[in-house]
Coordinates of C-alpha atoms in Angstrom, one line a residue:
X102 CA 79.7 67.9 123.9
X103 CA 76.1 67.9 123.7
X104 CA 74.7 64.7 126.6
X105 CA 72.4 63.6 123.3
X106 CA 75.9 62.9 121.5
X107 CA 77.6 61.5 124.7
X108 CA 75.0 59.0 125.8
X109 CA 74.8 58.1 121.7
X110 CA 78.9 57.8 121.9
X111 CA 78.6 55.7 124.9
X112 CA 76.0 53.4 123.1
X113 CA 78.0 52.6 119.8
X114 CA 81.1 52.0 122.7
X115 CA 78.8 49.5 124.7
X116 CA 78.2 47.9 121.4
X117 CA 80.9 47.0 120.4
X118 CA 83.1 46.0 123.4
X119 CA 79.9 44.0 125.2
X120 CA 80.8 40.9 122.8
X121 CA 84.5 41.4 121.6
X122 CA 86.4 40.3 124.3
X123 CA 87.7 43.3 125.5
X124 CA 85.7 44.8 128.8
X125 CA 82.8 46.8 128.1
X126 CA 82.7 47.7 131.5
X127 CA 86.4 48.7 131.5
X128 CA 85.8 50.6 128.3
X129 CA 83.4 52.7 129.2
X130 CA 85.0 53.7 133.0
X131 CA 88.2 54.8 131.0
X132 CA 86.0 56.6 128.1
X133 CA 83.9 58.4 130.7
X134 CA 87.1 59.4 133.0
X135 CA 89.7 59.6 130.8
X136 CA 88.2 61.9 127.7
X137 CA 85.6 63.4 130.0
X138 CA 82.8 61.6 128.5
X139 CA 80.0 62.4 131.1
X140 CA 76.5 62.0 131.0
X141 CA 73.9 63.5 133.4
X142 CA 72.1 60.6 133.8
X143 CA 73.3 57.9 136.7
X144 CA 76.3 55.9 135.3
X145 CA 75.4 52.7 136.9
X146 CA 71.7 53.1 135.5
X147 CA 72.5 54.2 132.1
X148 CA 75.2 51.6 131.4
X149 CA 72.2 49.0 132.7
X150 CA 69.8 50.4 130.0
X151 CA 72.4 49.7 127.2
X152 CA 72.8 46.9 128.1
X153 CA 69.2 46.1 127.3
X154 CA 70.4 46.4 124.0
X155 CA 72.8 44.0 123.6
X156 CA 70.5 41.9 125.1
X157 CA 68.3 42.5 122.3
X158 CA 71.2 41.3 120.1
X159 CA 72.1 38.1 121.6
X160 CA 67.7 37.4 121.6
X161 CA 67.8 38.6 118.1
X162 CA 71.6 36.0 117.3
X163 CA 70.3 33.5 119.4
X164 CA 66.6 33.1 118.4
X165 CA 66.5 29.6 117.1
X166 CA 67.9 27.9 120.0
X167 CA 66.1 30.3 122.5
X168 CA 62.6 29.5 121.2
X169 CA 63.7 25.6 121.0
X170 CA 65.0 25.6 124.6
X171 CA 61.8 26.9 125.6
X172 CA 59.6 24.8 123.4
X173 CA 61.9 22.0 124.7
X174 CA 61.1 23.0 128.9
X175 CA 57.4 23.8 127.7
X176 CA 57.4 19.8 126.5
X177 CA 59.2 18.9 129.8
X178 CA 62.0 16.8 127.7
X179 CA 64.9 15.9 129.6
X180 CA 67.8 17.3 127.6
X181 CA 66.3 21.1 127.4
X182 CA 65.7 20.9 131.3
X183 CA 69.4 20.0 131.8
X184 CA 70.6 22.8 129.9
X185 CA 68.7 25.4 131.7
X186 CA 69.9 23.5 135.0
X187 CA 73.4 24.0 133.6
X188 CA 72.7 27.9 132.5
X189 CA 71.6 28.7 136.4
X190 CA 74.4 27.1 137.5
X191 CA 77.0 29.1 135.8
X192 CA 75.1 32.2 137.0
X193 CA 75.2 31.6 140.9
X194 CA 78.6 32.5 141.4
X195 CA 78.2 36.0 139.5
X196 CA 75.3 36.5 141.8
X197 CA 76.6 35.7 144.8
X198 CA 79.5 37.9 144.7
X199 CA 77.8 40.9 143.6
X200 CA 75.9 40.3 146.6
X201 CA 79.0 40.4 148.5
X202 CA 81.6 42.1 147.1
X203 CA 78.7 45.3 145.4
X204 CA 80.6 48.3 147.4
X205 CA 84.3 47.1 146.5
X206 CA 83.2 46.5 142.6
X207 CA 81.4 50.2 142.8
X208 CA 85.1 51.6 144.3
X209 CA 86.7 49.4 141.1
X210 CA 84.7 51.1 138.4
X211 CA 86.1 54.5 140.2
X212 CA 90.0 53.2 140.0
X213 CA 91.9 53.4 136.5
X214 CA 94.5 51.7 137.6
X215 CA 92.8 48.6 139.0
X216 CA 91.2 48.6 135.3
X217 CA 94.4 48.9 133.8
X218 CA 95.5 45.7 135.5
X219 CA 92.4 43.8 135.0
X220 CA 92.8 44.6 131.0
X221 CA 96.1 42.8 131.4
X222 CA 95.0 39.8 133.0
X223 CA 92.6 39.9 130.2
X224 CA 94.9 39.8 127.3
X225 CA 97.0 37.1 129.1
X226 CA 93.6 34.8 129.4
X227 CA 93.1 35.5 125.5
X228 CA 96.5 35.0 124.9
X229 CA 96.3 31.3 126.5
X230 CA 94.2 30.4 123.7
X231 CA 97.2 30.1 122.0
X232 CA 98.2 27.5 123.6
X233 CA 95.2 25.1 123.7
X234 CA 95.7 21.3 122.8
X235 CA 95.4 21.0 119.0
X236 CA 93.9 17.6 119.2
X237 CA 91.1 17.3 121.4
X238 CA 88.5 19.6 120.1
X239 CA 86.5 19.3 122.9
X240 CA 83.1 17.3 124.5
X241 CA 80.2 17.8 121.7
X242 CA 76.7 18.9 123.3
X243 CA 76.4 20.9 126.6
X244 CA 79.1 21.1 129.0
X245 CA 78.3 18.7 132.0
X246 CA 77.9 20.4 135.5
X247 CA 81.5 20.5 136.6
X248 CA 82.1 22.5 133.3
X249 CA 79.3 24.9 134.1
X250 CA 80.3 25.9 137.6
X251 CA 84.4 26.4 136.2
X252 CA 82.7 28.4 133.3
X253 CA 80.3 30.6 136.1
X254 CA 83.3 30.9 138.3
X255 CA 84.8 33.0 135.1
X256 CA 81.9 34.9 134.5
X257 CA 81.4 35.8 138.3
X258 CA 85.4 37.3 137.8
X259 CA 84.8 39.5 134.8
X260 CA 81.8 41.4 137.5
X261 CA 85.0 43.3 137.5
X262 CA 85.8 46.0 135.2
X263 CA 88.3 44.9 133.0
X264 CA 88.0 41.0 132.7
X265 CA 86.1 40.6 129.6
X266 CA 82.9 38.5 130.4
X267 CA 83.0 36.6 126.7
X268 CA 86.4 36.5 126.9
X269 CA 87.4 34.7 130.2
X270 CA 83.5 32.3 129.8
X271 CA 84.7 31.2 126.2
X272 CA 88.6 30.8 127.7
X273 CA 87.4 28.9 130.5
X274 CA 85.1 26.6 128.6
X275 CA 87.8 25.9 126.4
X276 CA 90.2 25.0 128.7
X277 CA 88.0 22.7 130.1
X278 CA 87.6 21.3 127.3
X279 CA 84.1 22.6 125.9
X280 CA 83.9 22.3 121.8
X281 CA 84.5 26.1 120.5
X282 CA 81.1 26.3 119.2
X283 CA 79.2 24.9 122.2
X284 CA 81.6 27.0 124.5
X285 CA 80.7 30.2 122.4
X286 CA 77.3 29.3 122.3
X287 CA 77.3 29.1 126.2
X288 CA 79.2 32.1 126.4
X289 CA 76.6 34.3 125.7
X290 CA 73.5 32.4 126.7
X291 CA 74.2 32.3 130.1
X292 CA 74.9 35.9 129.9
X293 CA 70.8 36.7 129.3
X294 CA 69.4 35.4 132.8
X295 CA 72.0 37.8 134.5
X296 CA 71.2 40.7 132.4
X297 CA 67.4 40.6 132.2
X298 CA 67.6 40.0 136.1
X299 CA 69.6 43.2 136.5
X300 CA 67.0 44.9 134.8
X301 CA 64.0 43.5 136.2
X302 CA 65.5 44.5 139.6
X303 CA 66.2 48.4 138.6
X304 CA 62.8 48.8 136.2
X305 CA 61.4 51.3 138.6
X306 CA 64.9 53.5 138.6
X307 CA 65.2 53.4 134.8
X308 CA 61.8 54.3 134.0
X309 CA 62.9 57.1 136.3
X310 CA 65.8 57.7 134.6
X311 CA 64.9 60.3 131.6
X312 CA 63.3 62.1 135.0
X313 CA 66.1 62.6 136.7
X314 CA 68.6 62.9 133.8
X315 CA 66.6 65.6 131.9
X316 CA 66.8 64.2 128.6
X317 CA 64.3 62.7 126.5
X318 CA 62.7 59.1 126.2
X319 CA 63.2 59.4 122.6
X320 CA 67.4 59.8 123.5
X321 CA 67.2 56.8 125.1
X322 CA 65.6 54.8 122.5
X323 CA 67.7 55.9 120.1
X324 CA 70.7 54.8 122.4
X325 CA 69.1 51.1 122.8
X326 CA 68.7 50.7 119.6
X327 CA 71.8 51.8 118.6
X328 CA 73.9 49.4 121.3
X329 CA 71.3 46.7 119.6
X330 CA 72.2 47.0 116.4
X331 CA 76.2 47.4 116.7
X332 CA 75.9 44.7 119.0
X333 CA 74.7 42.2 117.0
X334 CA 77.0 43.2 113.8
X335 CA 79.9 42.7 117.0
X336 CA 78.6 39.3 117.8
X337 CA 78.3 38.4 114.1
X338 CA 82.0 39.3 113.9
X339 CA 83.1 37.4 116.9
X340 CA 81.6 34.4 115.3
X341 CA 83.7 34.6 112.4
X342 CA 86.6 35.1 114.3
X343 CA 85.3 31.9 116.2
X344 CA 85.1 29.7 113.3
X345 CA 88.7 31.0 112.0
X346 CA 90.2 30.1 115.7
X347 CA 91.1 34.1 115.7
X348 CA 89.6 35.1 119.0
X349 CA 93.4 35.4 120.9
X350 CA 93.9 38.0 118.5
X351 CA 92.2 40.7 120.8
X352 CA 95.3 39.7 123.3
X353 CA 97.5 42.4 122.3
X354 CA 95.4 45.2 122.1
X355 CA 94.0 44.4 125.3
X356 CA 98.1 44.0 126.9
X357 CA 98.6 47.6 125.0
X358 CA 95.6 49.1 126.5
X359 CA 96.1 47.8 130.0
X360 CA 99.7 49.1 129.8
X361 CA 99.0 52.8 128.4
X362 CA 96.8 53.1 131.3
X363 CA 98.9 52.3 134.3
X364 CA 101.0 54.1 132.9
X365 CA 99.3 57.2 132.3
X366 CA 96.2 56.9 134.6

């Protein structure tokens, strides 16, 4: 298989499993060792540049409330300030242990069967949904700061591949008793300050990358784009499954998948 259709594969894959709750990370370690799926390029690197495109989908989702956050800190109002208080809140503990745990989650990515187990432990966290207290819906407006740090202490768990990062932030909000739509919402917004930081730190080695790689800038735009644009139509979908109170339904094929590789990796 041609590396122009690979990294292209890889792309639509990154797409699509970056919002459903099922492990993008985990997906695309299995795809790459399991069918062979290699690219020349650095994995680490290349998985970091598509994710600049799902970036670019949540922006593009999300532009509304971005621009009135901003507008909001630019006017120095109280509310818009606490919300990006409560956004850097729920990312320290994501930071802090990739700082400290970076050569055990590299050996992760490298282990099947550690993913296969993860996957698991992610279909039981969607599966819990199932199970939430019908009657309350949950606090209205942003979670308050206790909220936040449960809801970053979830995100800093799905560093691992295999724990779905909107899966266990929207569970975990929930459970605490976050309204779905403002745990949702805060699912994926918080998501942006970690993944334009991981960029911004790794500019110089992507720019590199089409260097060292040997295929063309124009490969890797199409690539972006691509994880962009399936990412958004992803997102879009989640949200309807949202609204519908579907999202557990992803439990079972995440228990399937988890299974089929322990058993087989």
């Amino acid at each position: 298989m041609s590396s122009f259709l690979s990294l292209q594969i890889l792309a639509i894959l990154q797409g699509l499993t970056e919002f459903l709750p099922v492990s993008s990370s985990g997906h695309l370690a299995l795809l790459k060792q399991g069918l062979g799926l290699e690219f020349s390029g650095e994995g680490p690197l290349l998985e970091l540049l598509l994710h600049g495109g799902t970036l670019g989908a949540v922006l593009v989702f999300y532009r509304k409330r971005i621009v009135q956050l901003l507008l909001g800190l630019w006017r120095r109002e109280k509310e818009a300030w606490r919300y990006a208080w409560l956004v850097f809140l729920c990312c320290v503990p994501a930071g802090l242990v990739y700082l400290a745990a970076h050569d055990f989650l590299e050996e992760a990515f490298q282990t099947p069967r550690v993913i296969g187990g993860l996957l698991l432990i992610t279909g039981l966290i969607l599966l819990s949904l199932k199970w939430l207290p019908s009657s309350p819906q949950g606090t209205e407006g942003a979670p308050r700061w206790k909220q936040a740090l449960g809801i970053g202490l979830a995100q800093a768990c799905a560093i691992l591949p295999g724990i779905s990062r909107s899966g266990s932030t929207y569970t975990a909000a929930r459970w605490l008793k976050v309204s779905s739509q403002e745990a949702f919402d805060f699912s994926f917004l918080v998501s942006i300050p970690l993944i334009l930081a991981s960029i911004l730190l790794k500019t110089k080695d992507l720019l590199a990358l089409t260097t060292t790689s040997g295929e063309s800038p124009a490969a890797f735009l199409v690539a972006t784009l691509l994880s962009a644009l399936v990412g958004y139509g992803a997102l879009a979908l989640l949200a309807r499954l949202r609204f519908l109170g579907k999202i557990w339904i992803f439990a079972p094929y995440c228990l399937l998948l988890g299974l089929l590789t322990l058993l087989f990796a």
